[in-house]
PDB file of C-alpha atoms in Angstrom:
ATOM      1  CA  SER A   1    -131.920 -44.811 -25.198  1.00 40.00           C
ATOM      2  CA  LEU A   2    -133.367 -45.647 -21.838  1.00 44.00           C
ATOM      3  CA  GLN A   3    -130.390 -47.671 -20.693  1.00 44.00           C
ATOM      4  CA  ASN A   4    -130.929 -46.880 -17.013  1.00 44.00           C
ATOM      5  CA  LEU A   5    -134.239 -48.700 -16.717  1.00 47.00           C
ATOM      6  CA  SER A   6    -135.694 -51.432 -14.553  1.00 49.00           C
ATOM      7  CA  LYS A   7    -138.096 -53.171 -16.932  1.00 50.00           C
ATOM      8  CA  SER A   8    -141.399 -54.900 -16.357  1.00 52.00           C
ATOM      9  CA  PRO A   9    -144.120 -55.761 -18.885  1.00 53.00           C
ATOM     10  CA  ASP A  10    -146.157 -52.625 -18.034  1.00 61.00           C
ATOM     11  CA  PHE A  11    -143.662 -49.929 -17.125  1.00 63.00           C
ATOM     12  CA  ALA A  12    -140.041 -48.949 -16.955  1.00 67.00           C
ATOM     13  CA  GLU A  13    -138.539 -46.892 -14.148  1.00 72.00           C
ATOM     14  CA  VAL A  14    -136.188 -44.166 -15.326  1.00 70.00           C
ATOM     15  CA  SER A  15    -133.273 -43.347 -13.046  1.00 69.00           C
ATOM     16  CA  THR A  16    -131.505 -40.027 -12.586  1.00 68.00           C
ATOM     17  CA  GLY A  17    -129.557 -38.970 -15.654  1.00 65.00           C
ATOM     18  CA  ALA A  18    -131.515 -41.028 -18.198  1.00 70.00           C
ATOM     19  CA  CYS A  19    -132.376 -39.444 -21.536  1.00 71.00           C
ATOM     20  CA  ILE A  20    -135.863 -39.746 -22.947  1.00 75.00           C
ATOM     21  CA  GLY A  21    -136.383 -38.886 -26.588  1.00 74.00           C
ATOM     22  CA  ASP A  22    -132.758 -38.901 -27.722  1.00 70.00           C
ATOM     23  CA  GLU A  23    -133.321 -41.830 -30.129  1.00 69.00           C
ATOM     24  CA  VAL A  24    -136.352 -40.074 -31.614  1.00 70.00           C
ATOM     25  CA  LEU A  25    -134.215 -37.024 -32.339  1.00 69.00           C
ATOM     26  CA  THR A  26    -131.119 -38.858 -33.607  1.00 64.00           C
ATOM     27  CA  LYS A  27    -132.842 -41.573 -35.670  1.00 64.00           C
ATOM     28  CA  GLY A  28    -135.949 -39.672 -36.738  1.00 68.00           C
ATOM     29  CA  THR A  29    -138.271 -42.341 -35.322  1.00 74.00           C
ATOM     30  CA  LYS A  30    -141.543 -41.821 -33.471  1.00 77.00           C
ATOM     31  CA  TYR A  31    -142.171 -42.196 -29.760  1.00 73.00           C
ATOM     32  CA  ASP A  32    -143.353 -45.710 -28.900  1.00 73.00           C
ATOM     33  CA  ALA A  33    -144.121 -45.049 -25.227  1.00 74.00           C
ATOM     34  CA  THR A  34    -145.490 -42.387 -22.920  1.00 76.00           C
ATOM     35  CA  ALA A  35    -143.485 -40.980 -20.024  1.00 76.00           C
ATOM     36  CA  ARG A  36    -145.476 -40.346 -16.875  1.00 76.00           C
ATOM     37  CA  THR A  37    -144.206 -39.350 -13.411  1.00 75.00           C
ATOM     38  CA  VAL A  38    -145.345 -41.109 -10.243  1.00 76.00           C
ATOM     39  CA  GLU A  39    -143.761 -38.619  -7.843  1.00 78.00           C
ATOM     40  CA  ALA A  40    -142.409 -35.061  -7.907  1.00 77.00           C
ATOM     41  CA  THR A  41    -139.857 -35.028 -10.708  1.00 75.00           C
ATOM     42  CA  CYS A  42    -137.477 -32.421 -12.030  1.00 72.00           C
ATOM     43  CA  CYS A  43    -136.560 -32.813 -15.699  1.00 74.00           C
ATOM     44  CA  LEU A  44    -134.209 -30.875 -17.899  1.00 70.00           C
ATOM     45  CA  THR A  45    -135.622 -30.353 -21.371  1.00 74.00           C
ATOM     46  CA  ILE A  46    -133.872 -28.988 -24.434  1.00 74.00           C
ATOM     47  CA  ASN A  47    -135.075 -28.104 -27.874  1.00 74.00           C
ATOM     48  CA  LYS A  48    -134.158 -30.039 -31.017  1.00 75.00           C
ATOM     49  CA  ALA A  49    -131.621 -27.426 -32.185  1.00 73.00           C
ATOM     50  CA  THR A  50    -129.686 -27.504 -28.904  1.00 72.00           C
ATOM     51  CA  PHE A  51    -129.775 -31.302 -28.829  1.00 72.00           C
ATOM     52  CA  LYS A  52    -128.429 -31.378 -32.383  1.00 70.00           C
ATOM     53  CA  LEU A  53    -125.529 -29.112 -31.379  1.00 68.00           C
ATOM     54  CA  VAL A  54    -124.671 -31.391 -28.470  1.00 66.00           C
ATOM     55  CA  VAL A  55    -124.981 -34.693 -30.337  1.00 64.00           C
ATOM     56  CA  GLU A  56    -123.259 -33.640 -33.530  1.00 61.00           C
ATOM     57  CA  GLY A  57    -120.211 -32.438 -31.650  1.00 60.00           C
ATOM     58  CA  GLU A  58    -120.556 -28.786 -32.614  1.00 53.00           C
ATOM     59  CA  VAL A  59    -120.005 -27.829 -28.988  1.00 51.00           C
ATOM     60  CA  ILE A  60    -117.213 -25.257 -28.921  1.00 62.00           C
ATOM     61  CA  GLU A  61    -113.984 -25.739 -26.936  1.00 70.00           C
ATOM     62  CA  GLU A  62    -115.201 -23.556 -24.098  1.00 72.00           C
ATOM     63  CA  MET A  63    -118.223 -25.793 -23.632  1.00 76.00           C
ATOM     64  CA  LYS A  64    -115.978 -28.867 -23.570  1.00 78.00           C
ATOM     65  CA  ASP A  65    -113.840 -27.211 -20.890  1.00 79.00           C
ATOM     66  CA  ARG A  66    -116.958 -26.408 -18.867  1.00 80.00           C
ATOM     67  CA  MET A  67    -118.117 -30.015 -19.196  1.00 82.00           C
ATOM     68  CA  GLN A  68    -114.765 -31.206 -17.880  1.00 82.00           C
ATOM     69  CA  VAL A  69    -115.001 -28.863 -14.887  1.00 80.00           C
ATOM     70  CA  LEU A  70    -118.568 -29.922 -14.120  1.00 82.00           C
ATOM     71  CA  SER A  71    -117.800 -33.649 -14.462  1.00 83.00           C
ATOM     72  CA  ALA A  72    -115.047 -33.307 -11.818  1.00 80.00           C
ATOM     73  CA  ILE A  73    -117.504 -31.909  -9.249  1.00 77.00           C
ATOM     74  CA  PRO A  74    -118.893 -34.650  -6.963  1.00 73.00           C
ATOM     75  CA  ALA A  75    -122.511 -33.486  -7.347  1.00 71.00           C
ATOM     76  CA  PHE A  76    -122.282 -33.812 -11.137  1.00 78.00           C
ATOM     77  CA  SER A  77    -119.704 -36.595 -11.560  1.00 79.00           C
ATOM     78  CA  GLY A  78    -122.211 -39.397 -12.157  1.00 81.00           C
ATOM     79  CA  LEU A  79    -124.212 -37.578 -14.794  1.00 82.00           C
ATOM     80  CA  PRO A  80    -123.993 -38.655 -18.437  1.00 83.00           C
ATOM     81  CA  PRO A  81    -121.977 -36.475 -20.822  1.00 80.00           C
ATOM     82  CA  SER A  82    -125.128 -35.518 -22.755  1.00 79.00           C
ATOM     83  CA  PHE A  83    -126.645 -34.059 -19.566  1.00 80.00           C
ATOM     84  CA  LEU A  84    -123.430 -32.179 -18.714  1.00 81.00           C
ATOM     85  CA  ALA A  85    -123.317 -30.802 -22.246  1.00 79.00           C
ATOM     86  CA  VAL A  86    -126.828 -29.427 -21.831  1.00 78.00           C
ATOM     87  CA  MET A  87    -125.884 -27.921 -18.447  1.00 80.00           C
ATOM     88  CA  THR A  88    -123.044 -25.997 -20.068  1.00 80.00           C
ATOM     89  CA  HIS A  89    -125.582 -24.172 -22.238  1.00 78.00           C
ATOM     90  CA  PHE A  90    -127.144 -22.739 -19.071  1.00 81.00           C
ATOM     91  CA  SER A  91    -123.814 -21.616 -17.637  1.00 83.00           C
ATOM     92  CA  HIS A  92    -121.649 -18.628 -18.396  1.00 83.00           C
ATOM     93  CA  SER A  93    -117.976 -17.769 -17.994  1.00 85.00           C
ATOM     94  CA  LEU A  94    -116.467 -15.322 -15.526  1.00 90.00           C
ATOM     95  CA  SER A  95    -112.864 -14.132 -15.263  1.00 93.00           C
ATOM     96  CA  PHE A  96    -111.052 -12.426 -12.391  1.00 95.00           C
ATOM     97  CA  ASN A  97    -107.582 -10.919 -12.096  1.00 96.00           C
ATOM     98  CA  PRO A  98    -105.313 -11.202  -9.041  1.00 95.00           C
ATOM     99  CA  GLY A  99    -106.566  -9.060  -6.172  1.00 94.00           C
ATOM    100  CA  GLN A 100    -110.157  -8.881  -7.397  1.00 95.00           C
ATOM    101  CA  ILE A 101    -112.832  -9.882  -4.904  1.00 93.00           C
ATOM    102  CA  ILE A 102    -115.052 -12.646  -6.246  1.00 94.00           C
ATOM    103  CA  CYS A 103    -117.529 -12.459  -3.380  1.00 93.00           C
ATOM    104  CA  ARG A 104    -117.398 -10.558  -0.105  1.00 92.00           C
ATOM    105  CA  GLN A 105    -118.064 -11.839   3.394  1.00 92.00           C
ATOM    106  CA  GLY A 106    -121.602 -10.794   4.407  1.00 92.00           C
ATOM    107  CA  GLU A 107    -122.959 -10.539   0.832  1.00 91.00           C
ATOM    108  CA  GLU A 108    -125.876 -12.671  -0.346  1.00 90.00           C
ATOM    109  CA  ALA A 109    -125.070 -15.341  -2.934  1.00 87.00           C
ATOM    110  CA  ARG A 110    -126.553 -14.603  -6.362  1.00 87.00           C
ATOM    111  CA  GLY A 111    -125.355 -17.769  -8.048  1.00 88.00           C
ATOM    112  CA  VAL A 112    -122.811 -20.564  -7.960  1.00 89.00           C
ATOM    113  CA  MET A 113    -119.340 -20.527  -9.508  1.00 91.00           C
ATOM    114  CA  PHE A 114    -116.882 -23.336 -10.147  1.00 89.00           C
ATOM    115  CA  VAL A 115    -113.157 -22.666 -10.562  1.00 91.00           C
ATOM    116  CA  GLN A 116    -112.095 -23.781 -14.030  1.00 86.00           C
ATOM    117  CA  ARG A 117    -108.526 -22.427 -14.010  1.00 89.00           C
ATOM    118  CA  GLY A 118    -106.498 -20.355 -11.554  1.00 95.00           C
ATOM    119  CA  GLU A 119    -106.584 -19.900  -7.795  1.00 96.00           C
ATOM    120  CA  CYS A 120    -108.375 -17.863  -5.188  1.00 95.00           C
ATOM    121  CA  LYS A 121    -107.997 -17.580  -1.451  1.00 95.00           C
ATOM    122  CA  LEU A 122    -110.685 -17.988   1.159  1.00 93.00           C
ATOM    123  CA  VAL A 123    -110.439 -15.171   3.719  1.00 93.00           C
ATOM    124  CA  ARG A 124    -112.420 -14.608   6.920  1.00 92.00           C
ATOM    125  CA  GLU A 125    -112.346 -11.122   8.375  1.00 89.00           C
ATOM    126  CA  THR A 126    -112.755 -10.581  12.099  1.00 86.00           C
ATOM    127  CA  VAL A 127    -113.388  -7.235  13.760  1.00 80.00           C
ATOM    128  CA  LEU A 128    -112.311  -6.451  17.314  1.00 80.00           C
ATOM    129  CA  ASP A 129    -113.253  -3.350  19.295  1.00 77.00           C
ATOM    130  CA  LEU A 130    -110.352  -2.488  21.635  1.00 77.00           C
ATOM    131  CA  PRO A 131    -110.085   0.411  24.052  1.00 75.00           C
ATOM    132  CA  SER A 132    -108.043   3.238  22.523  1.00 72.00           C
ATOM    133  CA  ASP A 133    -106.432   4.199  25.804  1.00 68.00           C
ATOM    134  CA  GLY A 134    -107.189   3.892  29.469  1.00 64.00           C
ATOM    135  CA  ALA A 135    -108.303   7.537  29.839  1.00 64.00           C
ATOM    136  CA  SER A 136    -111.344   7.533  27.522  1.00 64.00           C
ATOM    137  CA  ASP A 137    -114.357   5.448  26.599  1.00 71.00           C
ATOM    138  CA  ARG A 138    -113.371   5.451  22.936  1.00 75.00           C
ATOM    139  CA  VAL A 139    -112.784   2.182  21.156  1.00 76.00           C
ATOM    140  CA  HIS A 140    -110.410   1.369  18.393  1.00 73.00           C
ATOM    141  CA  ARG A 141    -111.763  -0.989  15.741  1.00 76.00           C
ATOM    142  CA  VAL A 142    -109.198  -3.523  14.521  1.00 80.00           C
ATOM    143  CA  ARG A 143    -109.833  -5.623  11.430  1.00 78.00           C
ATOM    144  CA  HIS A 144    -107.915  -8.820  10.867  1.00 81.00           C
ATOM    145  CA  ALA A 145    -108.090 -11.054   7.792  1.00 84.00           C
ATOM    146  CA  ASN A 146    -107.348 -14.752   8.254  1.00 84.00           C
ATOM    147  CA  GLU A 147    -106.439 -16.653   5.109  1.00 90.00           C
ATOM    148  CA  LEU A 148    -108.156 -20.028   5.512  1.00 91.00           C
ATOM    149  CA  ALA A 149    -107.371 -21.830   2.262  1.00 92.00           C
ATOM    150  CA  ILE A 150    -106.225 -21.608  -1.332  1.00 93.00           C
ATOM    151  CA  CYS A 151    -108.857 -22.933  -3.738  1.00 92.00           C
ATOM    152  CA  GLY A 152    -108.158 -24.279  -7.216  1.00 91.00           C
ATOM    153  CA  PRO A 153    -109.909 -25.987 -10.134  1.00 88.00           C
ATOM    154  CA  GLY A 154    -113.179 -27.710  -9.260  1.00 84.00           C
ATOM    155  CA  THR A 155    -113.848 -25.597  -6.161  1.00 88.00           C
ATOM    156  CA  ALA A 156    -117.489 -24.550  -5.842  1.00 87.00           C
ATOM    157  CA  ILE A 157    -118.178 -21.035  -4.580  1.00 90.00           C
ATOM    158  CA  GLY A 158    -121.607 -19.961  -3.394  1.00 89.00           C
ATOM    159  CA  GLU A 159    -123.468 -23.280  -3.293  1.00 85.00           C
ATOM    160  CA  SER A 160    -123.680 -23.489   0.531  1.00 87.00           C
ATOM    161  CA  ALA A 161    -124.683 -19.852   0.952  1.00 87.00           C
ATOM    162  CA  LEU A 162    -127.301 -20.218  -1.789  1.00 86.00           C
ATOM    163  CA  LEU A 163    -128.753 -23.520  -0.536  1.00 86.00           C
ATOM    164  CA  GLN A 164    -128.834 -22.334   3.092  1.00 87.00           C
ATOM    165  CA  ARG A 165    -130.109 -18.850   2.121  1.00 90.00           C
ATOM    166  CA  ARG A 166    -127.411 -17.135   4.170  1.00 91.00           C
ATOM    167  CA  PRO A 167    -124.710 -14.561   3.435  1.00 90.00           C
ATOM    168  CA  PHE A 168    -121.150 -15.617   2.629  1.00 90.00           C
ATOM    169  CA  ARG A 169    -119.198 -16.410   5.798  1.00 91.00           C
ATOM    170  CA  GLU A 170    -115.916 -15.646   4.058  1.00 92.00           C
ATOM    171  CA  SER A 171    -114.602 -13.649   1.134  1.00 93.00           C
ATOM    172  CA  PHE A 172    -113.020 -15.194  -1.952  1.00 94.00           C
ATOM    173  CA  VAL A 173    -110.168 -13.201  -3.495  1.00 94.00           C
ATOM    174  CA  CYS A 174    -108.415 -14.019  -6.775  1.00 96.00           C
ATOM    175  CA  VAL A 175    -104.748 -15.024  -6.383  1.00 95.00           C
ATOM    176  CA  LYS A 176    -103.902 -16.310  -9.897  1.00 96.00           C
ATOM    177  CA  ARG A 177    -106.024 -15.308 -12.897  1.00 95.00           C
ATOM    178  CA  LEU A 178    -109.332 -17.126 -12.538  1.00 93.00           C
ATOM    179  CA  GLU A 179    -111.635 -18.536 -15.152  1.00 91.00           C
ATOM    180  CA  MET A 180    -114.897 -19.821 -13.759  1.00 90.00           C
ATOM    181  CA  VAL A 181    -118.042 -21.644 -14.870  1.00 87.00           C
ATOM    182  CA  ALA A 182    -121.028 -19.901 -13.302  1.00 88.00           C
ATOM    183  CA  PHE A 183    -124.760 -20.436 -12.931  1.00 87.00           C
ATOM    184  CA  SER A 184    -127.233 -17.754 -11.897  1.00 85.00           C
ATOM    185  CA  GLU A 185    -129.369 -18.587  -8.858  1.00 82.00           C
ATOM    186  CA  GLU A 186    -132.297 -19.457 -11.132  1.00 82.00           C
ATOM    187  CA  GLU A 187    -130.254 -21.740 -13.382  1.00 78.00           C
ATOM    188  CA  PHE A 188    -128.530 -23.430 -10.437  1.00 77.00           C
ATOM    189  CA  PHE A 189    -131.856 -24.385  -8.855  1.00 76.00           C
ATOM    190  CA  ARG A 190    -133.147 -25.527 -12.230  1.00 72.00           C
ATOM    191  CA  GLN A 191    -130.173 -27.927 -12.534  1.00 65.00           C
ATOM    192  CA  ILE A 192    -130.397 -29.475  -9.065  1.00 63.00           C
TER     193      ILE A 192
END
């Protein structure tokens, strides 16, 4: 169902999010056209078995929850449900308890996580070297943690650090039990 097409007698332009081949799989017909790219294109492909699971509604509750989380994220909000359903197959779940560190300031990002349920706080640590006393050259290192924000459902963690290839500028610490939808670095770049 190439609903997102601009048609002409010789070609049809497929826009982002369009499905190619879904009618062939659902109706058992044969392809009646050839898809060819005219510029660098990134496509998400799935096998017949996975497509069948998605279309026939055999997607388990957890996958439906993940789809809901992903559809609420601005970068994914315009994508069709069939595409989001496929994305959930490449994601995994993570859980954190209050006090657990999700990622630490200064660490490299190894993936992207989206808060599904719960809360975490964004904390930036600063370190100051202060003189211990006036009589010596010794310094006293003082660490101070500034709580910058409380983050809830839909919050993305790690996407900026991953895209900019830089360490985390802050730490994320679980406040209320967290359930997250996560993508490894490889899967995240495959999706975008």
